[in-house]
Amino acid sequence: MKKHNFSAGPCILPKEVLLKASEAVMDFNGSGLSLIEISHRSKDFVAVMENARSLALELLDLKDKGYTALFLQGGASLEFLMVAYNLLETKAGYLNTGTWSDKAIKEAKLFGEVIEVGSSKDENFKYIPKGYTVPSGLDYLHITSNNTIFGTQFKKFPKTDCPLICDMSSDIFSRTMDFSQFDLIYAGAQKNMGPAGTTLVIVKDDILGKVSRKVPSMLNYQTHIAKDSMFNTPSVFAVYTSMLTLEWLKNLGGITAIEEVNEKKARLLYSEIDLNPVFEGYANIEDRSLMNATFNITDEVLKTTFDNMLKEAGINGLNGHRSVGGYRASMYNALSLESVGVLVDVMSEMERKG
Amino acid sequence: MKKHNFSAGPCILPKEVLLKASEAVMDFNGSGLSLIEISHRSKDFVAVMENARSLALELLDLKDKGYTALFLQGGASLEFLMVAYNLLETKAGYLNTGTWSDKAIKEAKLFGEVIEVGSSKDENFKYIPKGYTVPSGLDYLHITSNNTIFGTQFKKFPKTDCPLICDMSSDIFSRTMDFSQFDLIYAGAQKNMGPAGTTLVIVKDDILGKVSRKVPSMLNYQTHIAKDSMFNTPSVFAVYTSMLTLEWLKNLGGITAIEEVNEKKARLLYSEIDLNPVFEGYANIEDRSLMNATFNITDEVLKTTFDNMLKEAGINGLNGHRSVGGYRASMYNALSLESVGVLVDVMSEMERKG
Ligand SMILES: Cc1ncc(COP(=O)(O)O)c(C=O)c1O
Ligand SMILES: Cc1ncc(COP(=O)(O)O)c(C=O)c1O
Ligand SMILES: [Mg+2]
Ligand SMILES: [Mg+2]
Ligand SMILES: [Mg+2]
Ligand SMILES: [Mg+2]
């Protein structure tokens, strides 16, 4: 049975990417050796790393604008720490839009004062804070562009005097915008880019080297920049597979092209959620995420029936996160409009039955 | 042409492991989904993580002895930092046996006093220091069991009052010993265990929680222990492939069985190096590594001929590291005796020609 994979991450990747990645594990570039058994310093793998880094900048239109792309290990969670370690001298601002911002705040507090410039905690993060003022004198302001768990997404970004840092783990490469408004972007690969095991960091070089503390080598962005993202052995398979996804996206027409599909998918699902009385959306309408749609079933009695129908339709990964409950449909770049169509059909069918 | 892969890491893995890993990228456990597109919290992947952690302890005979096995990100290089962050309160001892110990020392110095208890720097690390005294009052003593670059290996380990920490990146699972003499063992996966992208850490729980500094979440071993090595998204593919290699080793008969093969391989190669006048060993004989054999060609004029012969024989990864020069044959667990035979044949042929 065909599967429709709505998993929140790790999540669906393009079929052709999976195929190429699988083949490279047996034979990389016709070398007779596996991708994962050659030196990361070999010509062939250095080319992969360079290509991946270059494609990331190109797709975000950040080439020749003072940015460096890095593929690091540790996940977005290690970036919570690295951002503060490298940039927080005295005080930093954070917008608290959910679990992930909260964790970022926790790590930053080890290094300096943290000002929660805005928060939507009062309504369990179902909206994006607005109308806040960014105080002056911050070392940086940190935001989470898309809140994977709660299904909210920034549509407009704050203007700041200080560097703007963005955790884009769950919506990078999904929509067009001026990426140069950010000074540092990071994203765990395992949503729109690749398998778990590598994190993309895009950093504007001139914001670095300003804190007075000594930053350990592995946590120092400057170490990794100086070594072209090969200070130590990178997560070879995850970087290669990410490169394949970025190539796939480029061939498709880049972010402009995928954004159109992403908007169609989201429109289709959200209108079903709104029109169908069996379901109701969780996040405020104006802040809804194009990537993760959170919704509830209005009558809990119908849950078992609905869950069985999902299973029969081959729909996977629709359970909501425990901090929200209900359902969450993650519609990352590689998910087809067809899969969303299948989900919407099941929801309509549920309405007829319910 | 059949390849003989002597790469120093990432390096050769068992063919059946590569095959299973490649298949799982297309379809994991017959689920119709790829290993890399399912949630790391799914039942199937949690089982992988648990199996990998359990196999690691079992193979080292460390079950029920107060140890926890973790699969972290960041490589062995991040462990240089984490060890010091978690354990160095006042002063620690390090045996300096080469590049990797040196880097570990550098990170430790950020957190306290470092005493170089012994060093073989005076002879470019061609031997393992002996006859040193471990001072009392150390927070721990750190050693590197096998020095990948220089081809030396500890045969006997120091007795200490303090915790003994070992970087076993390049010889873990390769030889029998009493692993309970160590309080913390770490190893980047990409030698004897799996692909790059995950690091195995085996830690005795009772040495933790004793430093006065606040350890950031991601760098704190206790965080990862409390979350069963799933505090954040692990490097799924690398953990799965490591699990496959550990299963392969267990089915083979464990470390006792592989040690026998490793000894045969090393004996075969080192006797050729010694008996063949065209080559000479780099490391002191008594400290020679069973994993990485470093050697030079006695007449540089023969180098081009030898390199061509290696190529023709399908031998890969034999170049020495730049800090030693010459050649390095890495003979990790998955390398067959046959491959070493092919190399030795080429070396004999060189003698006849030279
Ligand atoms: C927005 C966001 N930030 C950070 C993380 C944490 O990422 P990782 O598990 O790679 O540390 C996630 C994980 O889902 C996320 O969605
Ligand atoms: C003994 C030893 N320690 C540490 C490292 C560094 O490992 P990583 O590249 O995973 O940080 C290596 C790499 O080859 C090594 O051989
Ligand atoms: Mg969130
Ligand atoms: Mg509705
Ligand atoms: Mg070394
Ligand atoms: Mg000789």
mmCIF file with all atom_site columns, C-alpha atoms in Angstrom, chain B residues 162-258:
data_model
loop_
_atom_site.group_PDB
_atom_site.id
_atom_site.type_symbol
_atom_site.label_atom_id
_atom_site.label_alt_id
_atom_site.label_comp_id
_atom_site.label_asym_id
_atom_site.label_entity_id
_atom_site.label_seq_id
_atom_site.pdbx_PDB_ins_code
_atom_site.Cartn_x
_atom_site.Cartn_y
_atom_site.Cartn_z
_atom_site.occupancy
_atom_site.B_iso_or_equiv
_atom_site.pdbx_formal_charge
_atom_site.auth_seq_id
_atom_site.auth_comp_id
_atom_site.auth_asym_id
_atom_site.auth_atom_id
_atom_site.pdbx_PDB_model_num
ATOM 1  C CA . CYS B 1 162 ? 41.133 8.455   39.810 1.00 0.00 ? 162 CYS B CA 1
ATOM 2  C CA . PRO B 1 163 ? 38.646 7.723   36.989 1.00 0.00 ? 163 PRO B CA 1
ATOM 3  C CA . LEU B 1 164 ? 40.335 6.452   33.831 1.00 0.00 ? 164 LEU B CA 1
ATOM 4  C CA . ILE B 1 165 ? 38.980 7.909   30.601 1.00 0.00 ? 165 ILE B CA 1
ATOM 5  C CA . CYS B 1 166 ? 39.805 6.376   27.244 1.00 0.00 ? 166 CYS B CA 1
ATOM 6  C CA . ASP B 1 167 ? 39.432 7.634   23.679 1.00 0.00 ? 167 ASP B CA 1
ATOM 7  C CA . MET B 1 168 ? 38.969 4.277   21.947 1.00 0.00 ? 168 MET B CA 1
ATOM 8  C CA . SER B 1 169 ? 37.899 5.715   18.598 1.00 0.00 ? 169 SER B CA 1
ATOM 9  C CA . SER B 1 170 ? 40.173 3.543   16.517 1.00 0.00 ? 170 SER B CA 1
ATOM 10 C CA . ASP B 1 171 ? 40.358 0.251   18.374 1.00 0.00 ? 171 ASP B CA 1
ATOM 11 C CA . ILE B 1 172 ? 37.117 -0.287  20.256 1.00 0.00 ? 172 ILE B CA 1
ATOM 12 C CA . PHE B 1 173 ? 35.647 -3.787  19.746 1.00 0.00 ? 173 PHE B CA 1
ATOM 13 C CA . SER B 1 174 ? 38.949 -5.005  18.251 1.00 0.00 ? 174 SER B CA 1
ATOM 14 C CA . ARG B 1 175 ? 40.638 -6.776  21.176 1.00 0.00 ? 175 ARG B CA 1
ATOM 15 C CA . THR B 1 176 ? 39.698 -8.392  24.457 1.00 0.00 ? 176 THR B CA 1
ATOM 16 C CA . MET B 1 177 ? 40.528 -6.729  27.728 1.00 0.00 ? 177 MET B CA 1
ATOM 17 C CA . ASP B 1 178 ? 38.902 -5.843  31.002 1.00 0.00 ? 178 ASP B CA 1
ATOM 18 C CA . PHE B 1 179 ? 36.858 -2.854  29.888 1.00 0.00 ? 179 PHE B CA 1
ATOM 19 C CA . SER B 1 180 ? 35.710 -2.245  33.451 1.00 0.00 ? 180 SER B CA 1
ATOM 20 C CA . GLN B 1 181 ? 39.114 -0.715  34.192 1.00 0.00 ? 181 GLN B CA 1
ATOM 21 C CA . PHE B 1 182 ? 37.787 2.369   32.385 1.00 0.00 ? 182 PHE B CA 1
ATOM 22 C CA . ASP B 1 183 ? 35.224 4.766   33.805 1.00 0.00 ? 183 ASP B CA 1
ATOM 23 C CA . LEU B 1 184 ? 34.409 6.412   30.525 1.00 0.00 ? 184 LEU B CA 1
ATOM 24 C CA . ILE B 1 185 ? 35.114 5.154   27.011 1.00 0.00 ? 185 ILE B CA 1
ATOM 25 C CA . TYR B 1 186 ? 34.278 7.091   23.881 1.00 0.00 ? 186 TYR B CA 1
ATOM 26 C CA . ALA B 1 187 ? 34.652 6.321   20.209 1.00 0.00 ? 187 ALA B CA 1
ATOM 27 C CA . GLY B 1 188 ? 33.580 7.994   17.011 1.00 0.00 ? 188 GLY B CA 1
ATOM 28 C CA . ALA B 1 189 ? 31.619 5.325   15.139 1.00 0.00 ? 189 ALA B CA 1
ATOM 29 C CA . GLN B 1 190 ? 33.510 5.640   11.880 1.00 0.00 ? 190 GLN B CA 1
ATOM 30 C CA . LYS B 1 191 ? 36.184 3.021   12.477 1.00 0.00 ? 191 LYS B CA 1
ATOM 31 C CA . ASN B 1 192 ? 35.103 -0.283  13.963 1.00 0.00 ? 192 ASN B CA 1
ATOM 32 C CA . MET B 1 193 ? 31.431 0.439   14.373 1.00 0.00 ? 193 MET B CA 1
ATOM 33 C CA . GLY B 1 194 ? 29.661 2.317   11.652 1.00 0.00 ? 194 GLY B CA 1
ATOM 34 C CA . PRO B 1 195 ? 29.412 5.400   9.491  1.00 0.00 ? 195 PRO B CA 1
ATOM 35 C CA . ALA B 1 196 ? 30.490 8.848   10.647 1.00 0.00 ? 196 ALA B CA 1
ATOM 36 C CA . GLY B 1 197 ? 27.791 10.810  12.452 1.00 0.00 ? 197 GLY B CA 1
ATOM 37 C CA . THR B 1 198 ? 27.481 9.156   15.831 1.00 0.00 ? 198 THR B CA 1
ATOM 38 C CA . THR B 1 199 ? 29.792 8.631   18.800 1.00 0.00 ? 199 THR B CA 1
ATOM 39 C CA . LEU B 1 200 ? 29.534 5.827   21.288 1.00 0.00 ? 200 LEU B CA 1
ATOM 40 C CA . VAL B 1 201 ? 30.015 6.889   24.894 1.00 0.00 ? 201 VAL B CA 1
ATOM 41 C CA . ILE B 1 202 ? 30.132 4.316   27.667 1.00 0.00 ? 202 ILE B CA 1
ATOM 42 C CA . VAL B 1 203 ? 30.079 5.972   31.033 1.00 0.00 ? 203 VAL B CA 1
ATOM 43 C CA . LYS B 1 204 ? 30.055 4.745   34.596 1.00 0.00 ? 204 LYS B CA 1
ATOM 44 C CA . ASP B 1 205 ? 27.190 6.683   36.088 1.00 0.00 ? 205 ASP B CA 1
ATOM 45 C CA . ASP B 1 206 ? 28.768 7.232   39.503 1.00 0.00 ? 206 ASP B CA 1
ATOM 46 C CA . ILE B 1 207 ? 31.582 9.454   38.218 1.00 0.00 ? 207 ILE B CA 1
ATOM 47 C CA . LEU B 1 208 ? 29.094 12.097  37.064 1.00 0.00 ? 208 LEU B CA 1
ATOM 48 C CA . GLY B 1 209 ? 27.485 15.066  38.786 1.00 0.00 ? 209 GLY B CA 1
ATOM 49 C CA . LYS B 1 210 ? 30.549 16.028  40.780 1.00 0.00 ? 210 LYS B CA 1
ATOM 50 C CA . VAL B 1 211 ? 31.755 19.238  39.148 1.00 0.00 ? 211 VAL B CA 1
ATOM 51 C CA . SER B 1 212 ? 30.571 22.562  40.519 1.00 0.00 ? 212 SER B CA 1
ATOM 52 C CA . ARG B 1 213 ? 30.038 24.279  37.164 1.00 0.00 ? 213 ARG B CA 1
ATOM 53 C CA . LYS B 1 214 ? 26.686 24.203  35.414 1.00 0.00 ? 214 LYS B CA 1
ATOM 54 C CA . VAL B 1 215 ? 26.936 21.912  32.395 1.00 0.00 ? 215 VAL B CA 1
ATOM 55 C CA . PRO B 1 216 ? 24.786 22.908  29.376 1.00 0.00 ? 216 PRO B CA 1
ATOM 56 C CA . SER B 1 217 ? 22.050 20.345  28.598 1.00 0.00 ? 217 SER B CA 1
ATOM 57 C CA . MET B 1 218 ? 23.473 18.989  25.372 1.00 0.00 ? 218 MET B CA 1
ATOM 58 C CA . LEU B 1 219 ? 26.976 18.638  26.853 1.00 0.00 ? 219 LEU B CA 1
ATOM 59 C CA . ASN B 1 220 ? 25.795 16.971  30.021 1.00 0.00 ? 220 ASN B CA 1
ATOM 60 C CA . TYR B 1 221 ? 26.086 13.180  30.021 1.00 0.00 ? 221 TYR B CA 1
ATOM 61 C CA . GLN B 1 222 ? 23.367 13.061  32.673 1.00 0.00 ? 222 GLN B CA 1
ATOM 62 C CA . THR B 1 223 ? 20.883 14.689  30.269 1.00 0.00 ? 223 THR B CA 1
ATOM 63 C CA . HIS B 1 224 ? 21.455 11.972  27.709 1.00 0.00 ? 224 HIS B CA 1
ATOM 64 C CA . ILE B 1 225 ? 21.408 9.168   30.285 1.00 0.00 ? 225 ILE B CA 1
ATOM 65 C CA . ALA B 1 226 ? 18.082 10.419  31.680 1.00 0.00 ? 226 ALA B CA 1
ATOM 66 C CA . LYS B 1 227 ? 16.584 10.452  28.183 1.00 0.00 ? 227 LYS B CA 1
ATOM 67 C CA . ASP B 1 228 ? 17.903 7.054   27.069 1.00 0.00 ? 228 ASP B CA 1
ATOM 68 C CA . SER B 1 229 ? 20.125 8.708   24.468 1.00 0.00 ? 229 SER B CA 1
ATOM 69 C CA . MET B 1 230 ? 17.115 10.415  22.865 1.00 0.00 ? 230 MET B CA 1
ATOM 70 C CA . PHE B 1 231 ? 17.233 13.871  24.421 1.00 0.00 ? 231 PHE B CA 1
ATOM 71 C CA . ASN B 1 232 ? 17.092 15.247  20.907 1.00 0.00 ? 232 ASN B CA 1
ATOM 72 C CA . THR B 1 233 ? 16.927 13.665  17.469 1.00 0.00 ? 233 THR B CA 1
ATOM 73 C CA . PRO B 1 234 ? 19.789 11.178  17.182 1.00 0.00 ? 234 PRO B CA 1
ATOM 74 C CA . SER B 1 235 ? 21.765 10.474  14.040 1.00 0.00 ? 235 SER B CA 1
ATOM 75 C CA . VAL B 1 236 ? 19.304 7.803   12.950 1.00 0.00 ? 236 VAL B CA 1
ATOM 76 C CA . PHE B 1 237 ? 21.120 6.256   9.996  1.00 0.00 ? 237 PHE B CA 1
ATOM 77 C CA . ALA B 1 238 ? 24.474 6.122   11.788 1.00 0.00 ? 238 ALA B CA 1
ATOM 78 C CA . VAL B 1 239 ? 22.959 4.537   14.896 1.00 0.00 ? 239 VAL B CA 1
ATOM 79 C CA . TYR B 1 240 ? 21.087 1.955   12.837 1.00 0.00 ? 240 TYR B CA 1
ATOM 80 C CA . THR B 1 241 ? 24.159 1.025   10.811 1.00 0.00 ? 241 THR B CA 1
ATOM 81 C CA . SER B 1 242 ? 26.241 0.809   13.991 1.00 0.00 ? 242 SER B CA 1
ATOM 82 C CA . MET B 1 243 ? 23.648 -1.560  15.410 1.00 0.00 ? 243 MET B CA 1
ATOM 83 C CA . LEU B 1 244 ? 23.996 -3.730  12.307 1.00 0.00 ? 244 LEU B CA 1
ATOM 84 C CA . THR B 1 245 ? 27.785 -3.869  12.721 1.00 0.00 ? 245 THR B CA 1
ATOM 85 C CA . LEU B 1 246 ? 27.468 -4.767  16.399 1.00 0.00 ? 246 LEU B CA 1
ATOM 86 C CA . GLU B 1 247 ? 25.040 -7.556  15.463 1.00 0.00 ? 247 GLU B CA 1
ATOM 87 C CA . TRP B 1 248 ? 27.485 -8.765  12.821 1.00 0.00 ? 248 TRP B CA 1
ATOM 88 C CA . LEU B 1 249 ? 30.268 -8.839  15.410 1.00 0.00 ? 249 LEU B CA 1
ATOM 89 C CA . LYS B 1 250 ? 28.128 -10.684 17.929 1.00 0.00 ? 250 LYS B CA 1
ATOM 90 C CA . ASN B 1 251 ? 27.156 -13.321 15.356 1.00 0.00 ? 251 ASN B CA 1
ATOM 91 C CA . LEU B 1 252 ? 30.804 -13.755 14.466 1.00 0.00 ? 252 LEU B CA 1
ATOM 92 C CA . GLY B 1 253 ? 31.603 -14.652 18.066 1.00 0.00 ? 253 GLY B CA 1
ATOM 93 C CA . GLY B 1 254 ? 32.222 -11.221 19.560 1.00 0.00 ? 254 GLY B CA 1
ATOM 94 C CA . ILE B 1 255 ? 35.515 -9.549  20.339 1.00 0.00 ? 255 ILE B CA 1
ATOM 95 C CA . THR B 1 256 ? 37.321 -12.840 21.102 1.00 0.00 ? 256 THR B CA 1
ATOM 96 C CA . ALA B 1 257 ? 36.668 -14.042 17.572 1.00 0.00 ? 257 ALA B CA 1
ATOM 97 C CA . ILE B 1 258 ? 37.574 -10.817 15.795 1.00 0.00 ? 258 ILE B CA 1
#
